[in-house]
Tab-separated table of C-alpha atoms in Angstrom:
chain	number	residue	atom	x	y	z
A	1	MET	CA	74.831	80.139	77.880
A	2	SER	CA	73.005	81.560	80.902
A	3	PRO	CA	74.580	84.264	83.088
A	4	ALA	CA	75.137	81.668	85.824
A	5	GLU	CA	77.198	79.611	83.383
A	6	THR	CA	79.272	82.526	82.097
A	7	ARG	CA	82.899	81.815	82.966
A	8	ILE	CA	84.889	84.960	83.800
A	9	ASP	CA	88.614	85.102	84.649
A	10	LEU	CA	89.719	88.666	85.418
A	11	HIS	CA	93.434	88.362	86.229
A	12	THR	CA	95.861	87.170	83.546
A	13	HIS	CA	99.251	88.157	82.150
A	14	SER	CA	100.676	88.144	78.635
A	15	ASP	CA	104.211	88.561	77.363
A	16	ALA	CA	103.636	92.313	77.407
A	17	SER	CA	104.772	91.899	81.015
A	18	ASP	CA	105.772	88.564	82.551
A	19	GLY	CA	103.502	86.015	80.904
A	20	THR	CA	104.565	83.655	78.139
A	21	ASP	CA	101.553	83.937	75.775
A	22	SER	CA	101.174	86.879	73.432
A	23	PRO	CA	98.063	88.960	74.190
A	24	ALA	CA	96.290	87.461	71.177
A	25	ASP	CA	97.254	83.896	72.079
A	26	LEU	CA	96.103	84.445	75.646
A	27	VAL	CA	92.599	85.348	74.435
A	28	ARG	CA	92.639	82.335	72.113
A	29	ALA	CA	93.678	80.130	75.048
A	30	ALA	CA	90.786	81.563	77.064
A	31	ALA	CA	88.398	80.483	74.315
A	32	ARG	CA	89.820	76.952	74.309
A	33	VAL	CA	89.077	76.470	78.020
A	34	GLY	CA	85.547	77.814	77.710
A	35	LEU	CA	85.931	81.286	79.158
A	36	ARG	CA	83.431	83.874	78.012
A	37	VAL	CA	85.274	86.868	79.491
A	38	VAL	CA	88.959	87.378	80.234
A	39	GLY	CA	90.730	90.272	81.920
A	40	LEU	CA	94.192	91.205	80.624
A	41	THR	CA	96.074	92.714	83.573
A	42	ASP	CA	99.742	92.966	82.717
A	43	HIS	CA	102.084	94.525	85.256
A	44	ASP	CA	102.232	98.315	85.030
A	45	THR	CA	101.387	98.417	81.320
A	46	VAL	CA	98.471	98.500	78.883
A	47	ARG	CA	100.683	97.647	75.927
A	48	GLY	CA	98.865	94.365	75.189
A	49	TRP	CA	95.344	95.778	75.029
A	50	GLU	CA	95.197	96.482	71.302
A	51	GLU	CA	96.499	93.085	70.228
A	52	ALA	CA	94.145	91.263	72.596
A	53	ALA	CA	91.162	93.313	71.439
A	54	ALA	CA	91.859	92.468	67.795
A	55	VAL	CA	91.088	88.766	68.305
A	56	VAL	CA	87.884	89.202	70.312
A	57	PRO	CA	85.667	88.723	67.199
A	58	GLU	CA	87.378	85.496	66.140
A	59	THR	CA	87.443	83.967	69.631
A	60	GLY	CA	84.059	84.999	70.968
A	61	VAL	CA	85.718	85.942	74.272
A	62	ALA	CA	84.936	89.393	75.685
A	63	LEU	CA	87.904	91.423	76.947
A	64	VAL	CA	88.206	93.398	80.165
A	65	ARG	CA	91.095	95.810	79.789
A	66	GLY	CA	93.139	96.275	82.935
A	67	ALA	CA	96.547	96.362	84.576
A	68	GLU	CA	98.182	95.120	87.761
A	69	ILE	CA	99.940	98.010	89.444
A	70	SER	CA	102.829	97.558	91.855
A	71	CYS	CA	102.245	99.501	95.072
A	72	ARG	CA	103.458	99.468	98.659
A	73	ALA	CA	101.948	99.979	102.112
A	74	ASP	CA	103.792	99.897	105.435
A	75	GLY	CA	106.859	98.690	103.550
A	76	VAL	CA	104.970	95.691	102.140
A	77	SER	CA	104.316	94.986	98.458
A	78	VAL	CA	100.677	95.406	97.412
A	79	HIS	CA	99.325	94.615	93.947
A	80	LEU	CA	96.366	96.642	92.785
A	81	LEU	CA	94.286	95.574	89.796
A	82	SER	CA	92.828	98.478	87.815
A	83	TYR	CA	89.972	97.646	85.456
A	84	LEU	CA	88.611	99.729	82.586
A	85	HIS	CA	90.574	102.900	83.356
A	86	ASP	CA	91.341	105.597	80.797
A	87	PRO	CA	94.795	104.767	79.385
A	88	GLY	CA	95.195	108.401	78.413
A	89	ASN	CA	95.067	109.605	82.018
A	90	GLU	CA	98.468	111.275	82.339
A	91	ALA	CA	98.884	110.909	86.102
A	92	LEU	CA	98.158	107.186	86.093
A	93	ALA	CA	100.245	106.529	82.970
A	94	ALA	CA	103.212	108.413	84.439
A	95	GLU	CA	103.055	106.473	87.699
A	96	MET	CA	102.929	103.171	85.854
A	97	GLU	CA	105.962	104.236	83.822
A	98	ARG	CA	107.848	105.069	87.020
A	99	SER	CA	106.970	101.654	88.436
A	100	ARG	CA	108.253	99.946	85.286
A	101	ASP	CA	111.515	101.889	85.433
A	102	SER	CA	111.974	100.983	89.084
A	103	ARG	CA	111.253	97.306	88.420
A	104	MET	CA	113.794	97.294	85.593
A	105	GLY	CA	116.480	98.817	87.811
A	106	ARG	CA	115.679	96.311	90.537
A	107	ALA	CA	116.012	93.452	88.066
A	108	GLU	CA	119.466	94.600	86.959
A	109	LYS	CA	120.659	94.706	90.571
A	110	MET	CA	119.249	91.253	91.278
A	111	VAL	CA	120.906	89.782	88.209
A	112	ALA	CA	124.243	91.296	89.244
A	113	ARG	CA	123.941	89.643	92.649
A	114	LEU	CA	122.849	86.316	91.212
A	115	ALA	CA	125.595	86.288	88.581
A	116	GLU	CA	128.153	85.972	91.357
A	117	ASP	CA	126.758	82.532	92.238
A	118	TYR	CA	124.810	81.298	89.217
A	119	PRO	CA	125.459	81.059	85.442
A	120	ILE	CA	123.182	83.875	84.293
A	121	THR	CA	123.822	87.285	82.749
A	122	TRP	CA	121.692	90.324	81.987
A	123	GLU	CA	121.700	89.228	78.333
A	124	SER	CA	120.434	85.743	79.205
A	125	VAL	CA	117.647	87.262	81.307
A	126	ARG	CA	116.625	89.712	78.574
A	127	ALA	CA	116.424	86.787	76.161
A	128	GLN	CA	113.504	85.441	78.229
A	129	ALA	CA	111.357	88.542	77.650
A	130	ALA	CA	109.310	89.424	74.587
A	131	GLY	CA	109.740	92.739	72.822
A	132	GLU	CA	109.648	95.703	75.184
A	133	ALA	CA	108.404	93.792	78.226
A	134	THR	CA	109.721	95.100	81.535
A	135	ILE	CA	112.230	92.661	82.984
A	136	GLY	CA	111.132	91.225	86.306
A	137	ARG	CA	111.668	88.297	88.621
A	138	PRO	CA	109.749	85.895	86.323
A	139	HIS	CA	112.274	86.515	83.531
A	140	ILE	CA	115.146	86.001	85.969
A	141	ALA	CA	113.502	82.756	87.067
A	142	ASP	CA	113.165	81.655	83.432
A	143	ALA	CA	116.859	82.369	82.855
A	144	LEU	CA	117.697	80.155	85.828
A	145	VAL	CA	115.519	77.416	84.311
A	146	ALA	CA	117.238	77.828	80.930
A	147	ALA	CA	120.620	77.548	82.648
A	148	GLY	CA	119.579	74.284	84.289
A	149	VAL	CA	119.726	75.688	87.815
A	150	VAL	CA	116.073	74.924	88.660
A	151	ASP	CA	113.338	72.893	87.002
A	152	ASP	CA	110.663	75.558	86.654
A	153	ARG	CA	109.675	79.129	87.410
A	154	SER	CA	107.712	78.208	90.536
A	155	THR	CA	110.732	76.494	92.072
A	156	ALA	CA	112.868	79.557	91.381
A	157	PHE	CA	110.330	81.785	93.118
A	158	GLU	CA	110.176	79.489	96.117
A	159	THR	CA	113.962	79.472	96.480
A	160	ILE	CA	116.522	81.603	94.641
A	161	VAL	CA	114.457	84.666	93.670
A	162	SER	CA	112.191	84.574	96.712
A	163	SER	CA	111.427	87.928	98.318
A	164	LYS	CA	112.756	86.378	101.524
A	165	GLY	CA	116.106	85.436	99.970
A	166	PRO	CA	119.488	87.174	99.888
A	167	TYR	CA	119.294	88.112	96.203
A	168	TYR	CA	116.043	90.030	96.469
A	169	VAL	CA	116.108	93.784	95.822
A	170	ARG	CA	113.218	96.081	96.685
A	171	TYR	CA	111.880	98.595	94.188
A	172	ASP	CA	110.164	101.950	94.557
A	173	ALA	CA	106.391	101.794	94.338
A	174	PRO	CA	103.572	104.259	95.020
A	175	ASP	CA	101.507	104.187	98.192
A	176	ALA	CA	98.664	101.695	97.817
A	177	VAL	CA	96.031	103.804	99.572
A	178	GLU	CA	96.878	106.874	97.519
A	179	PHE	CA	96.924	104.862	94.311
A	180	VAL	CA	93.375	103.608	94.819
A	181	GLY	CA	92.314	107.226	94.463
A	182	ARG	CA	94.422	107.682	91.346
A	183	VAL	CA	92.791	104.660	89.720
A	184	ARG	CA	89.358	106.049	90.526
A	185	ALA	CA	90.350	109.462	89.140
A	186	ALA	CA	91.318	107.743	85.881
A	187	GLY	CA	87.894	106.103	85.677
A	188	GLY	CA	89.242	102.733	86.775
A	189	VAL	CA	87.828	100.141	89.147
A	190	PRO	CA	90.430	99.170	91.807
A	191	VAL	CA	90.619	95.612	93.149
A	192	MET	CA	93.252	94.355	95.579
A	193	ALA	CA	94.994	91.294	94.136
A	194	HIS	CA	95.680	88.188	96.290
A	195	PRO	CA	95.576	90.105	99.619
A	196	ARG	CA	96.557	87.158	101.823
A	197	ALA	CA	99.062	85.321	99.627
A	198	ASP	CA	101.486	85.105	102.535
A	199	ALA	CA	103.587	82.366	100.944
A	200	ARG	CA	104.889	85.074	98.583
A	201	GLY	CA	106.160	87.226	101.438
A	202	ARG	CA	104.816	89.720	103.942
A	203	ILE	CA	101.190	90.811	103.642
A	204	VAL	CA	99.439	93.925	104.894
A	205	GLY	CA	96.980	93.864	107.762
A	206	ASP	CA	93.273	94.558	107.631
A	207	ALA	CA	93.832	98.170	108.668
A	208	VAL	CA	95.515	98.883	105.330
A	209	ILE	CA	92.618	97.276	103.460
A	210	GLU	CA	90.212	99.413	105.482
A	211	ALA	CA	92.154	102.541	104.467
A	212	MET	CA	92.133	101.431	100.842
A	213	THR	CA	88.373	100.926	101.106
A	214	GLU	CA	87.908	104.467	102.379
A	215	ALA	CA	89.936	105.660	99.376
A	216	GLY	CA	87.604	103.881	96.936
A	217	LEU	CA	88.617	100.203	96.724
A	218	PHE	CA	85.915	98.228	94.909
A	219	ALA	CA	86.734	94.607	95.685
A	220	LEU	CA	89.075	92.016	97.104
A	221	GLU	CA	90.377	89.160	94.971
A	222	VAL	CA	89.192	86.525	97.411
A	223	ASP	CA	89.322	83.337	95.340
A	224	HIS	CA	92.973	82.819	94.370
A	225	ARG	CA	95.139	79.694	94.391
A	226	ASP	CA	97.599	81.317	96.826
A	227	HIS	CA	94.892	81.689	99.487
A	228	THR	CA	94.299	78.943	102.026
A	229	PRO	CA	90.699	78.046	102.924
A	230	SER	CA	91.050	80.032	106.148
A	231	ALA	CA	92.361	83.031	104.178
A	232	VAL	CA	89.391	82.821	101.798
A	233	ALA	CA	86.987	82.721	104.752
A	234	HIS	CA	88.717	85.686	106.398
A	235	LEU	CA	88.689	87.764	103.212
A	236	ALA	CA	85.057	86.926	102.462
A	237	ALA	CA	84.044	88.098	105.932
A	238	LEU	CA	86.216	91.212	105.612
A	239	ALA	CA	84.722	92.072	102.227
A	240	ASP	CA	81.225	91.712	103.631
A	241	ARG	CA	82.063	93.899	106.634
A	242	LEU	CA	83.589	96.622	104.467
A	243	GLY	CA	80.958	96.471	101.737
A	244	LEU	CA	83.425	95.290	99.104
A	245	ALA	CA	82.726	92.993	96.182
A	246	ARG	CA	84.587	89.700	95.799
A	247	THR	CA	86.420	88.517	92.706
A	248	GLY	CA	88.212	85.321	91.768
A	249	ALA	CA	90.800	84.715	89.075
A	250	SER	CA	93.598	82.464	87.909
A	251	ASP	CA	96.516	84.951	87.859
A	252	TYR	CA	97.554	83.036	84.738
A	253	HIS	CA	101.068	83.602	83.374
A	254	GLY	CA	101.303	80.849	80.772
A	255	GLU	CA	104.053	78.255	80.816
A	256	GLY	CA	106.311	77.912	83.820
A	257	LYS	CA	103.684	78.483	86.531
A	258	PRO	CA	100.953	76.036	87.587
A	259	ASN	CA	98.105	78.585	87.354
A	260	ARG	CA	95.578	77.545	84.720
A	261	LEU	CA	93.102	79.784	82.942
A	262	GLY	CA	89.655	79.596	84.482
A	263	GLU	CA	90.710	77.803	87.658
A	264	ARG	CA	89.133	80.637	89.703
A	265	LEU	CA	86.243	82.780	88.490
A	266	THR	CA	84.319	86.015	89.066
A	267	SER	CA	80.532	86.181	89.027
A	268	PRO	CA	78.660	87.887	86.172
A	269	ALA	CA	76.968	90.171	88.725
A	270	VAL	CA	80.316	91.519	89.944
A	271	LEU	CA	81.529	91.947	86.367
A	272	ALA	CA	78.425	94.002	85.604
A	273	GLN	CA	79.253	96.264	88.561
A	274	ILE	CA	82.828	96.667	87.303
A	275	GLU	CA	81.657	97.655	83.834
A	276	GLU	CA	79.112	100.096	85.238
A	277	ALA	CA	81.778	101.774	87.388
A	278	GLY	CA	84.589	101.836	84.791
A	279	ARG	CA	85.374	104.471	82.194
A	280	LEU	CA	85.756	101.951	79.355
A	281	PRO	CA	83.277	99.320	78.160
A	282	LEU	CA	84.067	95.654	77.779
A	283	ILE	CA	85.134	94.733	74.276
A	284	ARG	CA	82.565	92.191	73.172
A	285	PRO	CA	82.488	89.866	70.150
């Protein structure tokens, strides 16, 4: 397969955070849809890396190790993808642990609020998560599906657990601009995830992205299903103006969300730049 035909999806989630596939099954699923490279970017954790790496030889799919880190800027949630960083970097690992703890506390408060109006409990929400996964809104949504309140996870996010709704609880998160520098210090390559996904809630303005760029941002995730054509055009122009690379990805979570592996892709040239800039190599078959 020529480089132009190499299919690369750099933003996916396993059940180490809020996906439904195990890390190994996610890589196997990537092989079934013809991906040649997949990025595992679970929320605030690298716990799935080892399991995913173990099946690279059998699947023939190369693995980009990463994480999606919960940040904030101007009071707005920002998700930062970190690729190929050193997992042993103490400062980055500690910040990710703090984010996980904050997300868990937020989830407990949300469940308490929801339990006043809907038939869910903390135990029923925990039952939706695998192993030591940090409980988040996707698990709450799955508990609402299991209770027959909504039909699927996407519907729950659009209504009951929406960030615009009365049950939503904010969580503490590090400053996005500052965290770009921390990712770089850990040898990682920082990419801003779905910057204009305004259907999810408030988004930051271009000034924040400019500040993140000055701090070392590598790319914008331009091609994402939550971006309208006008948003894609705006982000492409912004990336060009700021000298940023562009990525595309599925943001796959498995069952319960419509995102499909390989529905959005990143070019081999951009992947080569990511590997050159990162501390870790790709894990290849």
